[in-house]
Amino acid sequence: MMSSTPKKNPREFHLHIPGRYLLLIVSLACIGLIFLTYYSDVVSGPMENTAGYLVVPFQNGISRIGGWILGRQELLEDMSSLRKENKELKKKNEELSAENTSLSQSRYALRELERLYELDQGYSEYEKTGARIIAKDTGNWYHSFVIDKGTSDGLSLDMNVLAGSGLVGRITAIGSDWARVETIIDDNINVAGAVLSTGDNLVVSGSLQLYADGTIQFVRLQDPENNVKVGDKIVTANISDKYLPDILIGTITSIQQDANNITKSGQITPAVDFAHLNTVLIIKQLKQKAPAGAQ
């Protein structure tokens, strides 16, 4: 009976060396080559050629990689620096924008106070107090609004209100710390007026529809000699029962003869910009009324 175990070929040679010994052998060989190269020039020619083909390209590759890494690092540092600068610039820009807004508001408030001061000097014979507008009725114009002062500040009904270059209106409702002002542009508001240059009387009537074009109207002007001209100023009349005399209302911009051929009517540009009001002056003096039964 024949065995099935394969027979070894006597010509085959197997060399089995453990890995740690192989590593030791290679290390010793490398060390030997180092000493041999250092103390003799036996292998200098062949080794230098080998280094030229193997080591130099490797070094070049390592150098390129190192240069790329260094470049990336510098780029990242530059990007980080730019982000930091950008953040600081944004913050500075926000601060400057806020400061610019504050300065613009301050300049506007200063101009407004300067105009009120000039207005105050123009009517220096009256005691006045300033007030801020805290609410207004709907619409584009300040035809009716509320101010932040009332009876506790010495105000009362029918006190005249000024702004811009002249008459705004009068107080029609009041509380301890507030007051409502009806203006001369409001519908159904009539003011007894007079032409400053001639003394001729007329009636100024409010009209929100007309004020869309920046004007209000006047009626009942008697001017048979045609002395009243476009550009003449209109002031409050002495005969007014609600308004103190000689407060500027506005300037005549148009005149036409009425159908009765007796009176004239036309339009006036008010002395106040009723689209932009923030602060006003209140005259703390009432129009003196005639005693009851006076002739």
GROMACS .gro file of C-alpha atoms in nm:
model
  295
    1MET     CA    1   0.000   0.000   0.000
    2MET     CA    2   0.147   0.329  -0.108
    3SER     CA    3   0.143   0.640   0.114
    4SER     CA    4  -0.028   0.956  -0.019
    5THR     CA    5   0.214   1.190   0.164
    6PRO     CA    6   0.406   1.397  -0.095
    7LYS     CA    7   0.780   1.366  -0.094
    8LYS     CA    8   0.999   1.673  -0.056
    9ASN     CA    9   1.210   1.775  -0.349
   10PRO     CA   10   1.572   1.759  -0.235
   11ARG     CA   11   1.656   2.053  -0.466
   12GLU     CA   12   1.415   2.297  -0.292
   13PHE     CA   13   1.578   2.525  -0.034
   14HIS     CA   14   1.375   2.716   0.218
   15LEU     CA   15   1.529   2.993   0.430
   16HIS     CA   16   1.308   3.099   0.713
   17ILE     CA   17   1.435   3.401   0.910
   18PRO     CA   18   1.217   3.564   1.173
   19GLY     CA   19   1.121   3.925   1.104
   20ARG     CA   20   1.307   4.070   1.402
   21TYR     CA   21   1.632   3.911   1.289
   22LEU     CA   22   1.580   4.031   0.933
   23LEU     CA   23   1.528   4.385   1.060
   24LEU     CA   24   1.844   4.355   1.270
   25ILE     CA   25   2.045   4.236   0.969
   26VAL     CA   26   1.920   4.523   0.749
   27SER     CA   27   1.996   4.777   1.022
   28LEU     CA   28   2.348   4.644   1.068
   29ALA     CA   29   2.402   4.654   0.691
   30CYS     CA   30   2.292   5.016   0.679
   31ILE     CA   31   2.523   5.107   0.966
   32GLY     CA   32   2.808   4.928   0.796
   33LEU     CA   33   2.747   5.116   0.472
   34ILE     CA   34   2.745   5.445   0.660
   35PHE     CA   35   3.085   5.372   0.818
   36LEU     CA   36   3.223   5.242   0.491
   37THR     CA   37   3.111   5.555   0.307
   38TYR     CA   38   3.244   5.786   0.577
   39TYR     CA   39   3.590   5.627   0.622
   40SER     CA   40   3.659   5.532   0.260
   41ASP     CA   41   3.576   5.630  -0.094
   42VAL     CA   42   3.532   5.275  -0.216
   43VAL     CA   43   3.168   5.314  -0.288
   44SER     CA   44   3.161   5.689  -0.317
   45GLY     CA   45   3.117   5.689  -0.692
   46PRO     CA   46   2.842   5.427  -0.717
   47MET     CA   47   2.669   5.552  -0.402
   48GLU     CA   48   2.673   5.909  -0.515
   49ASN     CA   49   2.517   5.808  -0.844
   50THR     CA   50   2.257   5.607  -0.660
   51ALA     CA   51   2.188   5.903  -0.430
   52GLY     CA   52   2.153   6.123  -0.733
   53TYR     CA   53   1.883   5.900  -0.875
   54LEU     CA   54   1.706   5.809  -0.550
   55VAL     CA   55   1.772   6.058  -0.272
   56VAL     CA   56   1.762   6.387  -0.464
   57PRO     CA   57   1.416   6.334  -0.621
   58PHE     CA   58   1.293   6.223  -0.281
   59GLN     CA   59   1.437   6.536  -0.122
   60ASN     CA   60   1.285   6.751  -0.394
   61GLY     CA   61   0.950   6.590  -0.334
   62ILE     CA   62   0.979   6.643   0.040
   63SER     CA   63   1.082   7.005  -0.022
   64ARG     CA   64   0.784   7.066  -0.247
   65ILE     CA   65   0.548   6.912   0.005
   66GLY     CA   66   0.704   7.117   0.282
   67GLY     CA   67   0.679   7.431   0.073
   68TRP     CA   68   0.314   7.358  -0.007
   69ILE     CA   69   0.235   7.295   0.361
   70LEU     CA   70   0.417   7.615   0.458
   71GLY     CA   71   0.230   7.806   0.189
   72ARG     CA   72  -0.102   7.666   0.309
   73GLN     CA   73  -0.017   7.758   0.665
   74GLU     CA   74   0.071   8.114   0.563
   75LEU     CA   75  -0.248   8.133   0.357
   76LEU     CA   76  -0.457   8.016   0.652
   77GLU     CA   77  -0.284   8.268   0.878
   78ASP     CA   78  -0.350   8.545   0.623
   79MET     CA   79  -0.715   8.438   0.594
   80SER     CA   80  -0.751   8.436   0.971
   81SER     CA   81  -0.593   8.781   0.989
   82LEU     CA   82  -0.822   8.912   0.713
   83ARG     CA   83  -1.130   8.771   0.887
   84LYS     CA   84  -1.025   8.942   1.208
   85GLU     CA   85  -0.964   9.271   1.027
   86ASN     CA   86  -1.296   9.239   0.843
   87LYS     CA   87  -1.478   9.179   1.171
   88GLU     CA   88  -1.310   9.482   1.328
   89LEU     CA   89  -1.391   9.696   1.023
   90LYS     CA   90  -1.756   9.587   1.031
   91LYS     CA   91  -1.777   9.675   1.399
   92LYS     CA   92  -1.613  10.012   1.333
   93ASN     CA   93  -1.848  10.074   1.041
   94GLU     CA   94  -2.151   9.998   1.260
   95GLU     CA   95  -2.020  10.234   1.526
   96LEU     CA   96  -1.960  10.508   1.268
   97SER     CA   97  -2.305  10.451   1.116
   98ALA     CA   98  -2.470  10.479   1.459
   99GLU     CA   99  -2.263  10.789   1.534
  100ASN     CA  100  -2.357  10.942   1.198
  101THR     CA  101  -2.726  10.874   1.263
  102SER     CA  102  -2.697  11.030   1.607
  103LEU     CA  103  -2.521  11.336   1.464
  104SER     CA  104  -2.786  11.371   1.191
  105GLN     CA  105  -3.062  11.356   1.453
  106SER     CA  106  -2.877  11.607   1.668
  107ARG     CA  107  -2.832  11.845   1.373
  108TYR     CA  108  -3.202  11.816   1.286
  109ALA     CA  109  -3.300  11.879   1.649
  110LEU     CA  110  -3.062  12.175   1.666
  111ARG     CA  111  -3.205  12.331   1.349
  112GLU     CA  112  -3.555  12.282   1.483
  113LEU     CA  113  -3.462  12.447   1.814
  114GLU     CA  114  -3.298  12.734   1.624
  115ARG     CA  115  -3.618  12.789   1.425
  116LEU     CA  116  -3.826  12.781   1.743
  117TYR     CA  117  -3.587  13.028   1.904
  118GLU     CA  118  -3.621  13.265   1.607
  119LEU     CA  119  -3.999  13.224   1.622
  120ASP     CA  120  -3.993  13.292   1.995
  121GLN     CA  121  -3.798  13.613   1.934
  122GLY     CA  122  -4.047  13.718   1.666
  123TYR     CA  123  -4.330  13.706   1.920
  124SER     CA  124  -4.130  13.811   2.223
  125GLU     CA  125  -4.421  14.009   2.370
  126TYR     CA  126  -4.592  13.681   2.463
  127GLU     CA  127  -4.499  13.426   2.729
  128LYS     CA  128  -4.454  13.087   2.563
  129THR     CA  129  -4.364  12.727   2.640
  130GLY     CA  130  -4.236  12.451   2.414
  131ALA     CA  131  -4.398  12.108   2.373
  132ARG     CA  132  -4.341  11.791   2.178
  133ILE     CA  133  -4.597  11.621   1.957
  134ILE     CA  134  -4.667  11.271   2.093
  135ALA     CA  135  -4.955  11.160   1.868
  136LYS     CA  136  -5.140  11.265   1.553
  137ASP     CA  137  -5.456  11.177   1.368
  138THR     CA  138  -5.438  10.955   1.061
  139GLY     CA  139  -5.335  11.107   0.733
  140ASN     CA  140  -5.026  11.263   0.581
  141TRP     CA  141  -5.066  11.602   0.747
  142TYR     CA  142  -5.055  11.721   1.106
  143HIS     CA  143  -5.410  11.856   1.093
  144SER     CA  144  -5.482  11.741   1.449
  145PHE     CA  145  -5.230  11.621   1.706
  146VAL     CA  146  -5.157  11.576   2.076
  147ILE     CA  147  -4.875  11.744   2.270
  148ASP     CA  148  -4.704  11.636   2.594
  149LYS     CA  149  -4.815  11.930   2.811
  150GLY     CA  150  -5.147  12.025   2.970
  151THR     CA  151  -5.311  12.207   3.260
  152SER     CA  152  -5.033  12.110   3.503
  153ASP     CA  153  -4.798  12.312   3.278
  154GLY     CA  154  -5.023  12.617   3.282
  155LEU     CA  155  -5.197  12.549   2.950
  156SER     CA  156  -5.567  12.597   2.881
  157LEU     CA  157  -5.822  12.575   2.601
  158ASP     CA  158  -5.791  12.811   2.302
  159MET     CA  159  -5.425  12.894   2.361
  160ASN     CA  160  -5.257  12.965   2.027
  161VAL     CA  161  -4.990  12.727   1.896
  162LEU     CA  162  -4.692  12.829   1.679
  163ALA     CA  163  -4.425  12.653   1.473
  164GLY     CA  164  -4.218  12.714   1.159
  165SER     CA  165  -4.275  13.084   1.087
  166GLY     CA  166  -4.622  13.135   1.225
  167LEU     CA  167  -4.962  13.000   1.328
  168VAL     CA  168  -5.030  12.628   1.368
  169GLY     CA  169  -5.370  12.636   1.539
  170ARG     CA  170  -5.513  12.631   1.890
  171ILE     CA  171  -5.578  12.395   2.180
  172THR     CA  172  -5.928  12.241   2.158
  173ALA     CA  173  -5.908  11.970   2.427
  174ILE     CA  174  -5.685  11.934   2.731
  175GLY     CA  175  -5.586  11.714   3.026
  176SER     CA  176  -5.338  11.747   3.310
  177ASP     CA  177  -5.039  11.637   3.101
  178TRP     CA  178  -5.167  11.650   2.742
  179ALA     CA  179  -5.351  11.876   2.501
  180ARG     CA  180  -5.507  11.836   2.156
  181VAL     CA  181  -5.431  12.094   1.887
  182GLU     CA  182  -5.657  12.158   1.586
  183THR     CA  183  -5.465  12.322   1.304
  184ILE     CA  184  -5.565  12.586   1.050
  185ILE     CA  185  -5.546  12.333   0.762
  186ASP     CA  186  -5.813  12.110   0.916
  187ASP     CA  187  -6.149  12.103   0.736
  188ASN     CA  188  -6.415  12.334   0.885
  189ILE     CA  189  -6.156  12.551   1.064
  190ASN     CA  190  -6.201  12.922   0.994
  191VAL     CA  191  -5.965  13.198   1.107
  192ALA     CA  192  -6.034  13.572   1.085
  193GLY     CA  193  -5.738  13.715   0.896
  194ALA     CA  194  -5.611  14.039   0.751
  195VAL     CA  195  -5.380  14.144   0.467
  196LEU     CA  196  -5.071  14.279   0.643
  197SER     CA  197  -4.998  14.548   0.382
  198THR     CA  198  -5.351  14.690   0.350
  199GLY     CA  199  -5.537  14.582   0.665
  200ASP     CA  200  -5.823  14.436   0.458
  201ASN     CA  201  -6.007  14.159   0.639
  202LEU     CA  202  -6.078  13.810   0.504
  203VAL     CA  203  -6.149  13.458   0.630
  204VAL     CA  204  -5.894  13.176   0.606
  205SER     CA  205  -6.053  12.833   0.567
  206GLY     CA  206  -5.878  12.501   0.619
  207SER     CA  207  -5.889  12.237   0.346
  208LEU     CA  208  -5.704  11.905   0.359
  209GLN     CA  209  -5.783  11.854  -0.008
  210LEU     CA  210  -5.614  12.181  -0.104
  211TYR     CA  211  -5.323  12.117   0.129
  212ALA     CA  212  -5.232  11.816  -0.084
  213ASP     CA  213  -5.086  12.091  -0.309
  214GLY     CA  214  -4.946  12.285  -0.013
  215THR     CA  215  -5.215  12.555   0.010
  216ILE     CA  216  -5.535  12.651   0.194
  217GLN     CA  217  -5.795  12.906   0.088
  218PHE     CA  218  -5.918  13.249   0.182
  219VAL     CA  219  -6.261  13.400   0.111
  220ARG     CA  220  -6.462  13.723   0.166
  221LEU     CA  221  -6.186  13.963   0.076
  222GLN     CA  222  -6.320  14.303  -0.025
  223ASP     CA  223  -6.064  14.478  -0.242
  224PRO     CA  224  -6.242  14.710  -0.488
  225GLU     CA  225  -5.924  14.905  -0.565
  226ASN     CA  226  -5.718  14.591  -0.632
  227ASN     CA  227  -5.457  14.680  -0.373
  228VAL     CA  228  -5.404  14.321  -0.259
  229LYS     CA  229  -5.144  14.133  -0.461
  230VAL     CA  230  -4.999  13.784  -0.488
  231GLY     CA  231  -4.714  13.760  -0.237
  232ASP     CA  232  -4.888  13.969   0.032
  233LYS     CA  233  -4.873  13.824   0.383
  234ILE     CA  234  -5.183  13.725   0.578
  235VAL     CA  235  -5.191  13.757   0.959
  236THR     CA  236  -5.453  13.695   1.227
  237ALA     CA  237  -5.700  13.984   1.253
  238ASN     CA  238  -5.775  14.195   1.560
  239ILE     CA  239  -6.140  14.093   1.532
  240SER     CA  240  -6.065  13.721   1.580
  241ASP     CA  241  -6.226  13.580   1.893
  242LYS     CA  242  -5.984  13.286   1.930
  243TYR     CA  243  -5.651  13.405   1.792
  244LEU     CA  244  -5.415  13.678   1.910
  245PRO     CA  245  -5.356  13.952   1.650
  246ASP     CA  246  -5.076  13.980   1.394
  247ILE     CA  247  -4.962  13.616   1.397
  248LEU     CA  248  -4.843  13.517   1.049
  249ILE     CA  249  -5.076  13.272   0.872
  250GLY     CA  250  -4.917  13.259   0.528
  251THR     CA  251  -4.866  13.422   0.187
  252ILE     CA  252  -5.118  13.477  -0.091
  253THR     CA  253  -5.041  13.264  -0.397
  254SER     CA  254  -5.354  13.329  -0.607
  255ILE     CA  255  -5.649  13.574  -0.620
  256GLN     CA  256  -5.970  13.563  -0.821
  257GLN     CA  257  -6.287  13.771  -0.834
  258ASP     CA  258  -6.600  13.602  -0.699
  259ALA     CA  259  -6.915  13.568  -0.907
  260ASN     CA  260  -7.085  13.844  -0.704
  261ASN     CA  261  -6.820  14.093  -0.823
  262ILE     CA  262  -6.797  14.220  -0.465
  263THR     CA  263  -6.559  13.983  -0.288
  264LYS     CA  264  -6.246  13.795  -0.383
  265SER     CA  265  -6.109  13.457  -0.288
  266GLY     CA  266  -5.787  13.270  -0.347
  267GLN     CA  267  -5.522  13.048  -0.201
  268ILE     CA  268  -5.258  13.088   0.068
  269THR     CA  269  -4.935  12.900   0.129
  270PRO     CA  270  -4.919  12.853   0.508
  271ALA     CA  271  -4.617  12.972   0.705
  272VAL     CA  272  -4.592  12.626   0.865
  273ASP     CA  273  -4.494  12.295   0.705
  274PHE     CA  274  -4.777  12.071   0.827
  275ALA     CA  275  -4.610  11.761   0.685
  276HIS     CA  276  -4.314  11.787   0.924
  277LEU     CA  277  -4.389  11.887   1.282
  278ASN     CA  278  -4.217  11.764   1.598
  279THR     CA  279  -4.211  12.051   1.845
  280VAL     CA  280  -4.432  12.357   1.885
  281LEU     CA  281  -4.459  12.674   2.093
  282ILE     CA  282  -4.772  12.752   2.293
  283ILE     CA  283  -4.853  13.115   2.373
  284LYS     CA  284  -4.963  13.118   2.737
  285GLN     CA  285  -5.198  13.409   2.687
  286LEU     CA  286  -5.559  13.400   2.571
  287LYS     CA  287  -5.726  13.641   2.332
  288GLN     CA  288  -5.909  13.902   2.532
  289LYS     CA  289  -6.280  13.876   2.467
  290ALA     CA  290  -6.527  14.159   2.466
  291PRO     CA  291  -6.748  14.167   2.779
  292ALA     CA  292  -7.098  14.033   2.735
  293GLY     CA  293  -7.337  14.309   2.624
  294ALA     CA  294  -7.055  14.546   2.518
  295GLN     CA  295  -7.145  14.771   2.225
   0.00000   0.00000   0.00000
